[in-house]
Amino acid sequence: MHPAQAHPHRFTREDRLRQKALIQRTIQQGRKKVFPELIMYTLPNTVSHPRLGLAVSRKVGNAVIRNRVKRRLREAFRLQEQRSAGQDVMVVARNGAKKLSMMAMGIYFRQLLRKS
């Protein structure tokens, strides 16, 4: 059995923006939404599912804090009902992202994906 079938809510490799060219295309051609703690870009893609890319620099905090921010962002993205359309979403975390709650991250994703 495929791991995604065993865990249907898993965030698999296919759900991530991993190639540098795709990340750059999303940032350069995508629609930009700026929040105090995050910068989010969205661009329609050619695959049938949404993909998420994350950039969390050392300015946000040490490795533990950066990984916590990434886990929360992935979960907030995964829980969105409106993410069924094929879109690439790139999130650049700013320093204040470590203080964001899951609820606030979900609100930011809803605001971004509602207009797409």
Coordinates of C-alpha atoms in Angstrom, one line a residue:
M1 CA 0.0 0.0 0.0
H2 CA 1.2 3.5 -0.9
P3 CA 2.1 5.6 2.2
A4 CA -0.4 8.3 1.2
Q5 CA -3.2 5.7 1.1
A6 CA -2.3 4.6 4.6
H7 CA -2.4 8.2 5.8
P8 CA -4.7 10.2 3.6
H9 CA -3.9 13.4 5.4
R10 CA -0.1 13.1 5.0
F11 CA 1.9 15.9 3.4
T12 CA 3.8 14.0 0.8
R13 CA 6.7 15.0 -1.5
E14 CA 4.2 15.6 -4.3
D15 CA 2.5 18.2 -2.1
R16 CA 5.6 20.3 -1.8
L17 CA 7.3 22.9 -4.0
R18 CA 10.8 21.5 -4.1
Q19 CA 12.4 22.6 -7.3
K20 CA 14.2 25.9 -7.4
A21 CA 12.7 26.8 -10.8
L22 CA 9.1 26.3 -9.6
I23 CA 9.8 28.3 -6.4
Q24 CA 11.3 31.2 -8.4
R25 CA 8.4 31.1 -10.9
T26 CA 5.9 31.2 -8.1
I27 CA 7.6 34.2 -6.5
Q28 CA 8.2 36.1 -9.7
Q29 CA 4.9 35.5 -11.5
G30 CA 2.6 34.7 -8.6
R31 CA 0.1 36.9 -6.8
K32 CA 1.7 38.4 -3.7
K33 CA 0.0 38.9 -0.3
V34 CA 2.0 40.6 2.5
F35 CA 1.1 40.1 6.1
P36 CA 3.2 41.4 9.1
E37 CA 4.6 37.9 9.8
L38 CA 4.4 36.2 6.4
I39 CA 4.8 36.9 2.7
M40 CA 2.6 34.6 0.6
Y41 CA 2.7 34.0 -3.2
T42 CA 0.2 32.0 -5.2
L43 CA 0.2 30.8 -8.8
P44 CA -2.0 28.3 -10.7
N45 CA -0.1 25.2 -11.5
T46 CA -0.4 22.4 -14.1
V47 CA -1.0 19.5 -11.7
S48 CA -4.3 18.6 -10.2
H49 CA -3.4 19.3 -6.6
P50 CA -2.0 22.2 -4.6
R51 CA 1.7 22.4 -3.6
L52 CA 3.3 24.3 -0.8
G53 CA 6.8 25.8 -0.5
L54 CA 8.3 27.2 2.7
A55 CA 11.2 29.5 3.3
V56 CA 12.0 30.1 6.9
S57 CA 15.4 31.8 7.5
R58 CA 17.6 31.8 10.6
K59 CA 16.2 35.3 11.3
V60 CA 13.1 33.6 12.6
G61 CA 15.0 31.6 15.2
N62 CA 17.0 28.5 15.9
A63 CA 16.4 25.2 14.3
V64 CA 13.7 24.1 16.8
I65 CA 11.7 27.3 16.3
R66 CA 12.1 27.2 12.4
N67 CA 10.9 23.6 12.3
R68 CA 7.9 24.4 14.6
V69 CA 7.0 27.3 12.2
K70 CA 7.2 25.0 9.2
R71 CA 5.2 22.3 10.9
R72 CA 2.4 24.8 11.8
L73 CA 2.4 26.3 8.3
R74 CA 2.1 22.9 6.7
E75 CA -0.7 21.9 9.0
A76 CA -2.6 25.2 8.5
F77 CA -2.3 24.7 4.7
R78 CA -3.4 21.1 4.9
L79 CA -6.5 22.0 6.8
Q80 CA -7.8 24.5 4.2
E81 CA -11.0 23.5 2.5
Q82 CA -10.3 25.8 -0.5
R83 CA -7.0 24.2 -1.4
S84 CA -8.5 21.7 -3.8
A85 CA -7.7 23.8 -6.9
G86 CA -4.3 23.3 -8.5
Q87 CA -2.1 26.1 -7.1
D88 CA 1.4 26.6 -6.0
V89 CA 1.7 28.5 -2.8
M90 CA 5.1 29.8 -1.6
V91 CA 5.4 31.2 2.0
V92 CA 8.3 33.3 3.2
A93 CA 8.3 33.5 7.0
R94 CA 9.3 36.8 8.7
N95 CA 10.7 37.2 12.2
G96 CA 7.2 37.5 13.8
A97 CA 6.1 34.1 12.4
K98 CA 7.3 32.3 15.5
K99 CA 4.6 34.0 17.5
L100 CA 1.7 33.1 15.1
S101 CA -0.9 30.8 16.3
M102 CA -2.4 28.0 14.2
M103 CA -5.6 29.9 14.0
A104 CA -3.9 33.1 12.6
M105 CA -2.0 31.0 10.0
G106 CA -5.2 29.5 8.9
I107 CA -6.8 32.9 8.6
Y108 CA -3.9 34.1 6.4
F109 CA -4.2 31.0 4.2
R110 CA -8.0 31.6 3.8
Q111 CA -7.4 35.2 2.9
L112 CA -4.8 34.2 0.3
L113 CA -6.7 31.3 -1.2
R114 CA -10.2 33.0 -1.2
K115 CA -9.2 35.4 -4.0
S116 CA -7.4 32.7 -6.1

